[in-house]
Tab-separated table of C-alpha atoms in Angstrom:
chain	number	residue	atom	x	y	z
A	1	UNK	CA	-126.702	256.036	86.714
A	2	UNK	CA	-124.875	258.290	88.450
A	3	UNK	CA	-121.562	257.258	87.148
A	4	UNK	CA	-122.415	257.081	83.915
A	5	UNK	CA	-123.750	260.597	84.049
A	6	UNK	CA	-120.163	261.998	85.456
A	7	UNK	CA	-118.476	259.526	82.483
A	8	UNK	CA	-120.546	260.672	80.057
A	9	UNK	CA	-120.004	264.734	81.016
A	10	UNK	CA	-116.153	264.042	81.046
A	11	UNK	CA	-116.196	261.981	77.356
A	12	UNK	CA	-117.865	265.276	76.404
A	13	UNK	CA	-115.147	267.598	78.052
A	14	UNK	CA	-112.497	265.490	76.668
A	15	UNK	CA	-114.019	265.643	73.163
A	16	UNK	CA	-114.760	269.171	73.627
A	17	UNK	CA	-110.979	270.054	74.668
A	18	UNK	CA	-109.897	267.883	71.812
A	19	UNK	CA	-111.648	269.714	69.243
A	20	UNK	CA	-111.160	273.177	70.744
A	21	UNK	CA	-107.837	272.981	71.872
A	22	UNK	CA	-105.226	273.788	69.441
A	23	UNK	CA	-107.706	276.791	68.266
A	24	UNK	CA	-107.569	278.151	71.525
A	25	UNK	CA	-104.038	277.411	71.789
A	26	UNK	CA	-103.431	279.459	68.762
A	27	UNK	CA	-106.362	281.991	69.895
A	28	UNK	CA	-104.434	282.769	73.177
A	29	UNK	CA	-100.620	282.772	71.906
A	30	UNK	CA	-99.008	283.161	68.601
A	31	UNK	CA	-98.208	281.249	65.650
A	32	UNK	CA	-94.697	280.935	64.548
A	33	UNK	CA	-94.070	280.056	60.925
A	34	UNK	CA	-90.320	278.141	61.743
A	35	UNK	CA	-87.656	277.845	58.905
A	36	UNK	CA	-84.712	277.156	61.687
A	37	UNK	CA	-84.115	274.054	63.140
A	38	UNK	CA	-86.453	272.518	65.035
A	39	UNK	CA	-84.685	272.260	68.175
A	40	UNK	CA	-83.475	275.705	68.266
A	41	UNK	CA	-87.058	276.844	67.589
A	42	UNK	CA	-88.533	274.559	70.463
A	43	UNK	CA	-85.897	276.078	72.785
A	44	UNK	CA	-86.476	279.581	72.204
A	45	UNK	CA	-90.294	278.688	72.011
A	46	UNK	CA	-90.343	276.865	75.353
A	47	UNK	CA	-88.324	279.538	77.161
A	48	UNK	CA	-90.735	282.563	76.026
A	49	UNK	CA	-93.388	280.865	77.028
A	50	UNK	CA	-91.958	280.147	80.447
A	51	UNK	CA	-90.490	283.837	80.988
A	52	UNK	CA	-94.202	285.694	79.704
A	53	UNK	CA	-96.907	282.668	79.717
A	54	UNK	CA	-97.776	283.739	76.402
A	55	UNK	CA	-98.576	280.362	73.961
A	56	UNK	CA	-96.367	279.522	70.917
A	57	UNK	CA	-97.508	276.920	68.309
A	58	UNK	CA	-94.457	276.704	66.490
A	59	UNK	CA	-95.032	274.933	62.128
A	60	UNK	CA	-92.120	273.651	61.014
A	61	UNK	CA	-90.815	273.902	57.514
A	62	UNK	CA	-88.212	275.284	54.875
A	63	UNK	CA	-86.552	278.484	53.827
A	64	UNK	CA	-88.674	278.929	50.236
A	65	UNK	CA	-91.371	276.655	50.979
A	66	UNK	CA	-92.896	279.220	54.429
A	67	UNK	CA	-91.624	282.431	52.052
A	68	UNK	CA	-93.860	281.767	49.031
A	69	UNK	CA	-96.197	280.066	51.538
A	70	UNK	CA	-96.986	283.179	53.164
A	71	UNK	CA	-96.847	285.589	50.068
A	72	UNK	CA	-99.299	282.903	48.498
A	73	UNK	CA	-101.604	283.453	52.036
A	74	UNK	CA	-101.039	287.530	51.923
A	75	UNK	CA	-103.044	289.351	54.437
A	76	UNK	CA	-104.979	286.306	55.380
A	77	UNK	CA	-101.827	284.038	56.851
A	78	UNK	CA	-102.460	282.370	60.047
A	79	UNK	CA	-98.960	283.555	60.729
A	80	UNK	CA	-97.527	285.912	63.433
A	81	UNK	CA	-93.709	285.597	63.431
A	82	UNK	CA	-91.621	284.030	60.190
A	83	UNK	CA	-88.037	282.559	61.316
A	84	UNK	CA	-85.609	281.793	58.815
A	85	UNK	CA	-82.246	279.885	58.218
A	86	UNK	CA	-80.578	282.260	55.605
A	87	UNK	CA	-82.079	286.049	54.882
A	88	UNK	CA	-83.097	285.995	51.022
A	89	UNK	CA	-86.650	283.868	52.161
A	90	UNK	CA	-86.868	287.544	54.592
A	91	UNK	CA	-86.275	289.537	51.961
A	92	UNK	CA	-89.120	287.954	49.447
A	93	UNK	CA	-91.361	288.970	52.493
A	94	UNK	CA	-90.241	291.868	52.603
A	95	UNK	CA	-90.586	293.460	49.733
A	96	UNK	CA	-94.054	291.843	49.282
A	97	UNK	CA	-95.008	294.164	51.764
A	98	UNK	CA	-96.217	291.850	54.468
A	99	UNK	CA	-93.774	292.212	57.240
A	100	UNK	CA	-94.330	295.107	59.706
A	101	UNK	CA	-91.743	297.255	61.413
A	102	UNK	CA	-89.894	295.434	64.051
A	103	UNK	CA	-90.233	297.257	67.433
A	104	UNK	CA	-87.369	299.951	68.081
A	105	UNK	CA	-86.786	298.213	71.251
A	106	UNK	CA	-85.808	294.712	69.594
A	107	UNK	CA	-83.915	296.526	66.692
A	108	UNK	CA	-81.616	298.214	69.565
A	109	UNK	CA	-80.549	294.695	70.742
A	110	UNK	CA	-79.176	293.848	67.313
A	111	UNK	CA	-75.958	295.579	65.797
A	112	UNK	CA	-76.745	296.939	62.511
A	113	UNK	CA	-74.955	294.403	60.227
A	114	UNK	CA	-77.287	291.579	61.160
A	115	UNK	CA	-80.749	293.870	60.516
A	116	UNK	CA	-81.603	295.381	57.273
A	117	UNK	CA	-82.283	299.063	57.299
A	118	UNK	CA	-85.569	299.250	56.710
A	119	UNK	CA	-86.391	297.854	60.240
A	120	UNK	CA	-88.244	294.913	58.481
A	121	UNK	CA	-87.169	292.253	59.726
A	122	UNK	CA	-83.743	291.487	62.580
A	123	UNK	CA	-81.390	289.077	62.761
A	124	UNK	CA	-82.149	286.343	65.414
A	125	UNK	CA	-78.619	284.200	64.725
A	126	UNK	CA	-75.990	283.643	61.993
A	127	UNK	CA	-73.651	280.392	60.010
A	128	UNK	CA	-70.552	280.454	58.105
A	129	UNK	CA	-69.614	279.149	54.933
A	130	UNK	CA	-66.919	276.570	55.352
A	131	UNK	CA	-64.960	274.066	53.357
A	132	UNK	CA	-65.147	270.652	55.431
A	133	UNK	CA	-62.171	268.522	54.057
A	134	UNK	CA	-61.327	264.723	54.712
A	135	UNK	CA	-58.083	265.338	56.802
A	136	UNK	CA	-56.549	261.984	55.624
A	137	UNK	CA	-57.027	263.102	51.833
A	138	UNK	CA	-55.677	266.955	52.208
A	139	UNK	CA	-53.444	268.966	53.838
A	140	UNK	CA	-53.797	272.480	54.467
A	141	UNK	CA	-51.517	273.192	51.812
A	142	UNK	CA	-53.528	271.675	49.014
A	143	UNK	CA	-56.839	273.331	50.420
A	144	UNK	CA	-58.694	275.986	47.813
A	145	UNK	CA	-57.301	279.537	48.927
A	146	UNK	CA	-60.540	280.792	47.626
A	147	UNK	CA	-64.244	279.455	47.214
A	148	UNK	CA	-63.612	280.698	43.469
A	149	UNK	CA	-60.964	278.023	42.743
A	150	UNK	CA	-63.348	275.535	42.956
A	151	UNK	CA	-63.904	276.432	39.265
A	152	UNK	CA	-60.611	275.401	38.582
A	153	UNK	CA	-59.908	272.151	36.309
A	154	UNK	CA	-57.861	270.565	38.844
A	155	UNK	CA	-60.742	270.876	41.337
A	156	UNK	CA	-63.323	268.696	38.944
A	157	UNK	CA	-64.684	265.084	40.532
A	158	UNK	CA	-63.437	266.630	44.283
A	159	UNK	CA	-65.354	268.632	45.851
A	160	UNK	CA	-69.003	268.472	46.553
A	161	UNK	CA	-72.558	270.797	47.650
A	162	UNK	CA	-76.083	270.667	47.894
A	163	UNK	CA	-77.341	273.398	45.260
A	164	UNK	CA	-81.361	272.217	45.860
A	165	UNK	CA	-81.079	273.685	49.545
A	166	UNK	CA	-81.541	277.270	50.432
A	167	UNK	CA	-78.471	277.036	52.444
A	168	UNK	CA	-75.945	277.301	49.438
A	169	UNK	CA	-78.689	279.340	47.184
A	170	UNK	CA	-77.952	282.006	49.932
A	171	UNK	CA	-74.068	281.494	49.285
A	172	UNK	CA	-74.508	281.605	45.722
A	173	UNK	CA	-77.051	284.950	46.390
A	174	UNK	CA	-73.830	286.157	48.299
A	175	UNK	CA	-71.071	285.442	45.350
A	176	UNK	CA	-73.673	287.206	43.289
A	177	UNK	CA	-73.866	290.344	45.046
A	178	UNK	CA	-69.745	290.382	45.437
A	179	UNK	CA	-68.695	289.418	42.113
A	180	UNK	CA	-72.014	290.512	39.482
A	181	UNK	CA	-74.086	287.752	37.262
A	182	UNK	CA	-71.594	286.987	34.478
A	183	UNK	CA	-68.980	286.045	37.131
A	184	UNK	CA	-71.238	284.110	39.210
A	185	UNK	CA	-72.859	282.621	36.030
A	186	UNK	CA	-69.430	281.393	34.766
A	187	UNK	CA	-69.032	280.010	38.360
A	188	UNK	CA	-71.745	277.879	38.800
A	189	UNK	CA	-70.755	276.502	34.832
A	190	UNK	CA	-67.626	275.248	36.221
A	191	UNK	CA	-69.108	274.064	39.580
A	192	UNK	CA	-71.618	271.823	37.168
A	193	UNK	CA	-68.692	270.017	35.679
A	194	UNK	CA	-66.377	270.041	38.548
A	195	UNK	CA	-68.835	268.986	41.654
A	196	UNK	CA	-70.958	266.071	42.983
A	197	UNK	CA	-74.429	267.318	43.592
A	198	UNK	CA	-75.984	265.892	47.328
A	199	UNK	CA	-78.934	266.293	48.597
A	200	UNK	CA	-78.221	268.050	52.180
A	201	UNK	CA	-75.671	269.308	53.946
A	202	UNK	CA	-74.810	266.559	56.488
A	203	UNK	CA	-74.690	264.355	53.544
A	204	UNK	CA	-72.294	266.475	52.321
A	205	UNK	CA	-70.210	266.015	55.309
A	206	UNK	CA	-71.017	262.269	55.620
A	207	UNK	CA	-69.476	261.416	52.105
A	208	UNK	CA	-66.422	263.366	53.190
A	209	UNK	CA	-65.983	261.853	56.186
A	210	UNK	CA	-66.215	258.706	54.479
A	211	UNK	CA	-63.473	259.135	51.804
A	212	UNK	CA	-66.331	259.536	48.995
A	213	UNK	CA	-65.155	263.093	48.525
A	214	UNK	CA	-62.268	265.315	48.840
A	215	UNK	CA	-64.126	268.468	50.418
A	216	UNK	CA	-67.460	270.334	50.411
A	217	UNK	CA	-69.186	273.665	50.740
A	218	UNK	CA	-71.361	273.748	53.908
A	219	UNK	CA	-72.318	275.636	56.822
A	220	UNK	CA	-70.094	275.220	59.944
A	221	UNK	CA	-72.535	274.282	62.148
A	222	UNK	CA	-72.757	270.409	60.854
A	223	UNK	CA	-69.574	269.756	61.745
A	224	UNK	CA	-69.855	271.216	65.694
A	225	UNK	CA	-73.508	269.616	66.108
A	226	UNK	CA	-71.758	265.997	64.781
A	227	UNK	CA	-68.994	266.170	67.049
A	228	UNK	CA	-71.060	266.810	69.867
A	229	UNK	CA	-72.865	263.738	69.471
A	230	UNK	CA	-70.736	260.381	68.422
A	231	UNK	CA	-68.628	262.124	66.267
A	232	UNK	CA	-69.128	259.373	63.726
A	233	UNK	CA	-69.921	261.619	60.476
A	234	UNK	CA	-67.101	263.747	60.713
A	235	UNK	CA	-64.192	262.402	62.600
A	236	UNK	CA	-62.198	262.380	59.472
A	237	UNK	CA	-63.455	266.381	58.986
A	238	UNK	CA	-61.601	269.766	59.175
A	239	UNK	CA	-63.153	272.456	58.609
A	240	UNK	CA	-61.492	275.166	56.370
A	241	UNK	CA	-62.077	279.092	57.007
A	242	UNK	CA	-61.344	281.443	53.649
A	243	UNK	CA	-61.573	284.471	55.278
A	244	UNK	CA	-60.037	287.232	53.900
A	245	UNK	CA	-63.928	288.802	52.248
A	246	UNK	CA	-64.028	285.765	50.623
A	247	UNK	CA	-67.349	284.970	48.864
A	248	UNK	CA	-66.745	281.583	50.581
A	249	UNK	CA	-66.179	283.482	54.180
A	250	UNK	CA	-70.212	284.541	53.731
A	251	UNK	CA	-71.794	284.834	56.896
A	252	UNK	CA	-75.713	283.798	56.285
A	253	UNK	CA	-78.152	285.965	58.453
A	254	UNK	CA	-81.147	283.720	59.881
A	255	UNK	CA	-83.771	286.254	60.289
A	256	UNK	CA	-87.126	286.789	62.163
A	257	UNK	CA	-89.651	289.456	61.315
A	258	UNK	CA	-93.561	289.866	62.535
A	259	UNK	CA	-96.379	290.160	59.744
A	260	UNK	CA	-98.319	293.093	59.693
A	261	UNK	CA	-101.184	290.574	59.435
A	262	UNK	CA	-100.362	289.465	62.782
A	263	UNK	CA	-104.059	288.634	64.880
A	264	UNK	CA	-101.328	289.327	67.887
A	265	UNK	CA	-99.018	292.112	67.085
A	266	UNK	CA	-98.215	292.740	70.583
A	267	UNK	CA	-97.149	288.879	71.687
A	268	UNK	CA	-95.519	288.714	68.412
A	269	UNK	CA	-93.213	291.873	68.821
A	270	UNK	CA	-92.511	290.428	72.706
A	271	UNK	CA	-91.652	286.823	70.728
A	272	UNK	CA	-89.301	288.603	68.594
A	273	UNK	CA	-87.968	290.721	71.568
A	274	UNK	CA	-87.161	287.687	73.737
A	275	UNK	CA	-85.140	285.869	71.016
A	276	UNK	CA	-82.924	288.685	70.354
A	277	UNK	CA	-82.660	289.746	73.832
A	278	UNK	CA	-80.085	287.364	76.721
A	279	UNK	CA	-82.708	284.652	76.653
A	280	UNK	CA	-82.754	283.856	73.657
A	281	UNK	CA	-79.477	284.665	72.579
A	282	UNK	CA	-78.059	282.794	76.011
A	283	UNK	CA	-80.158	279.611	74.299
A	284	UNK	CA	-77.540	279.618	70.619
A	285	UNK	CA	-74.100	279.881	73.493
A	286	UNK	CA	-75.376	277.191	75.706
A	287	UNK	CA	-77.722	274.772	73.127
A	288	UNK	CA	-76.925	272.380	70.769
A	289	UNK	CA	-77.836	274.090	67.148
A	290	UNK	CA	-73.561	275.763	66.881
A	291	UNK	CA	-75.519	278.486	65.238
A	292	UNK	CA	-73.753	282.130	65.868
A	293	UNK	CA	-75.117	284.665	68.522
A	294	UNK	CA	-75.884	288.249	66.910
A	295	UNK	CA	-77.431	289.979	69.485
A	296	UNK	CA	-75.156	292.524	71.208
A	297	UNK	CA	-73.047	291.405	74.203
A	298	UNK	CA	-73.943	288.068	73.243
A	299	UNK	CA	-71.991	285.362	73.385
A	300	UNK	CA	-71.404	282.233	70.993
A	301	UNK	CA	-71.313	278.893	71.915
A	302	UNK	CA	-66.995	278.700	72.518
A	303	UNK	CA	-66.323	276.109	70.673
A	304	UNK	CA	-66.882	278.221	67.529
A	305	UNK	CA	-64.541	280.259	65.522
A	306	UNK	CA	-65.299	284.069	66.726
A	307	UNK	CA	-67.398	285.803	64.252
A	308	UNK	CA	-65.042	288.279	64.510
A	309	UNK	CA	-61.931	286.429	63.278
A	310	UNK	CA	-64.230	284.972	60.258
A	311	UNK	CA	-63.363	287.862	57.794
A	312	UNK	CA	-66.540	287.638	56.447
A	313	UNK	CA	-67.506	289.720	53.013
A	314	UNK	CA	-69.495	293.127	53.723
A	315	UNK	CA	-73.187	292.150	52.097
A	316	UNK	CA	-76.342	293.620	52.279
A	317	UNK	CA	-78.279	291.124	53.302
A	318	UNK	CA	-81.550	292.679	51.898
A	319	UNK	CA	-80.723	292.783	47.762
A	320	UNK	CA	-79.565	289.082	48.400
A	321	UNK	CA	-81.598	287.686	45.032
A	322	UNK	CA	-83.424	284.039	45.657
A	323	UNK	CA	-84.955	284.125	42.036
A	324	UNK	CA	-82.673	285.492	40.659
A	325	UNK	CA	-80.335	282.982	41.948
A	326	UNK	CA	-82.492	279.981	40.827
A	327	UNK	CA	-82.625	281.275	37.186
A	328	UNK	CA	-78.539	281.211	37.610
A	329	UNK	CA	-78.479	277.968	39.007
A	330	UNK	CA	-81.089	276.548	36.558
A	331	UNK	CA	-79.361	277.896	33.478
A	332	UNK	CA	-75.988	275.937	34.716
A	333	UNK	CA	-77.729	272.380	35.114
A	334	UNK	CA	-77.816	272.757	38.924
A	335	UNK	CA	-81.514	272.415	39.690
């Protein structure tokens, strides 16, 4: 009888921890809402936790998906801390006036081009537009000098993109800003006739590794995060830099901001402190997302091209236009 008692009492405990135990989890830490990978995420979850003992319960998904997400959930998102890939799914946030003002100590870590002036929101890591090329189909002569002459004629059926994903909406948000809406309209007209549409980026880079096509506009980071691993998808890649303030030299902010709505404003600010600070910069130089370092000092994993030597376009990240963008792309046959 008296093991059964003791059984019984620890079936209830277990059920009782079962039931209660991601709300307390959440109760005790915070909740990140995470458009970045999921690795990276995990890694800069995992080593806050560790450094301050505070609980992260990190819910994975995309760029536009957690933006209107949490403008759909307003004040009552379970949310503390949004992450994003690029900065326009920040900047619908924004100006929906649910993020709140990002400690001055955090700010102070970042250099001002990767943080919007309002103090909003900060910039927590950064990718480049590239043009990945099959090496055994062009030489660096025949490359595009500019993401522009894609539009060309003699560009059409050899180069390819993924316009459904937010990471080349956030190029096209760029080219916007640079070049104004009938430019960038007549762009994307040509791209429709001129491209093959994939869905992702690494399938981008897996049909030009494979001969399928002659180049396409990515983010670097595919190409690094293949080659560290079998190499398989792109040993038949190059990756070409525009530089020069090209439109295709954009550098794409990821960005993280706390919501006023926060249940946890205090673990949320330290959250956003950490990843911007050594350890989580340290975690984009030594781990295996090839994402860019912004904080200041930090360093970038060295197998990358230096920001510095990117040439990158001067945009504000915070009038970069998602909808706007979409109606573009939508009016050209791209989505």
């Amino acid at each position: 009888m008296k093991y059964a008692l003791s059984t019984l009492v620890g079936a209830t405990a277990l059920a009782i921890s079962l039931i209660g135990g991601p709300a307390m989890a959440e109760d005790d830490g915070i909740i990140v809402y995470n458009a970045q990978h999921e690795n990276l995420a995990k890694a800069w979850a995992e080593g806050f936790t560790k450094e301050t003992g505070i609980k992260v319960t990190v819910r994975n998904g995309g760029d536009s998906d957690f933006s209107n997400q949490i403008v759909a959930e307003g004040t009552s998102s379970p949310a503390d801390v949004f992450l994003t890939e690029n900065s326009p799914a920040m900047v619908l946030v924004e100006t929906s006036g649910l993020f709140a003002p990002v400690d001055a100590d955090t700010l102070a870590q970042v250099p001002q081009d990767y943080q919007p002036a309002s103090g909003k929101w900060v910039g927590v890591a950064a990718r480049s537009t590239v043009f990945a090329y099959n090496k055994t189909k062009l030489t660096a002569d025949q490359l595009p000098k500019s993401m522009l002459d894609l539009a060309d004629p003699s560009w059409k059926g050899r180069w390819a993109a993924s316009p459904s994903g937010a990471d080349f909406q956030a190029i096209v948000s760029a080219l916007l800003q640079l070049k104004g809406e009938a430019a960038t309209a007549d762009w994307l007209k040509a791209m429709k006739t001129n491209f093959t549409a994939y869905k992702g980026n690494s399938t981008v880079m897996k049909a030009v590794n494979a001969g399928e096509i002659e180049g396409g506009v990515i983010y670097h980071y595919y190409y690094f995060g293949d080659q560290a691993k079998t190499g398989e998808n792109s040993k038949n890649v190059e990756l070409h830099y525009f530089k020069n303030q090209d439109p295709g030299a954009f550098v794409s902010i990821s960005g993280g901001g706390v919501l006023a709505s926060s249940k946890h404003p205090k673990e949320a600010q330290a959250f956003l402190k950490w990843v911007t600070g050594k350890g989580g910069q340290d975690v984009l130089k030594t781990g295996d997302s090839f994402e860019y370092a912004v904080g200041k000092g930090a360093k970038s994993n060295p197998k990358l091209v230096p920001l510095a030597d990117l040439q990158a376009p001067k945009v504000d990240a915070t009038t970069l236009n998602s909808k706007k963008v979409t109606d573009l792309m939508t009016a050209a046959g791209l989505l």
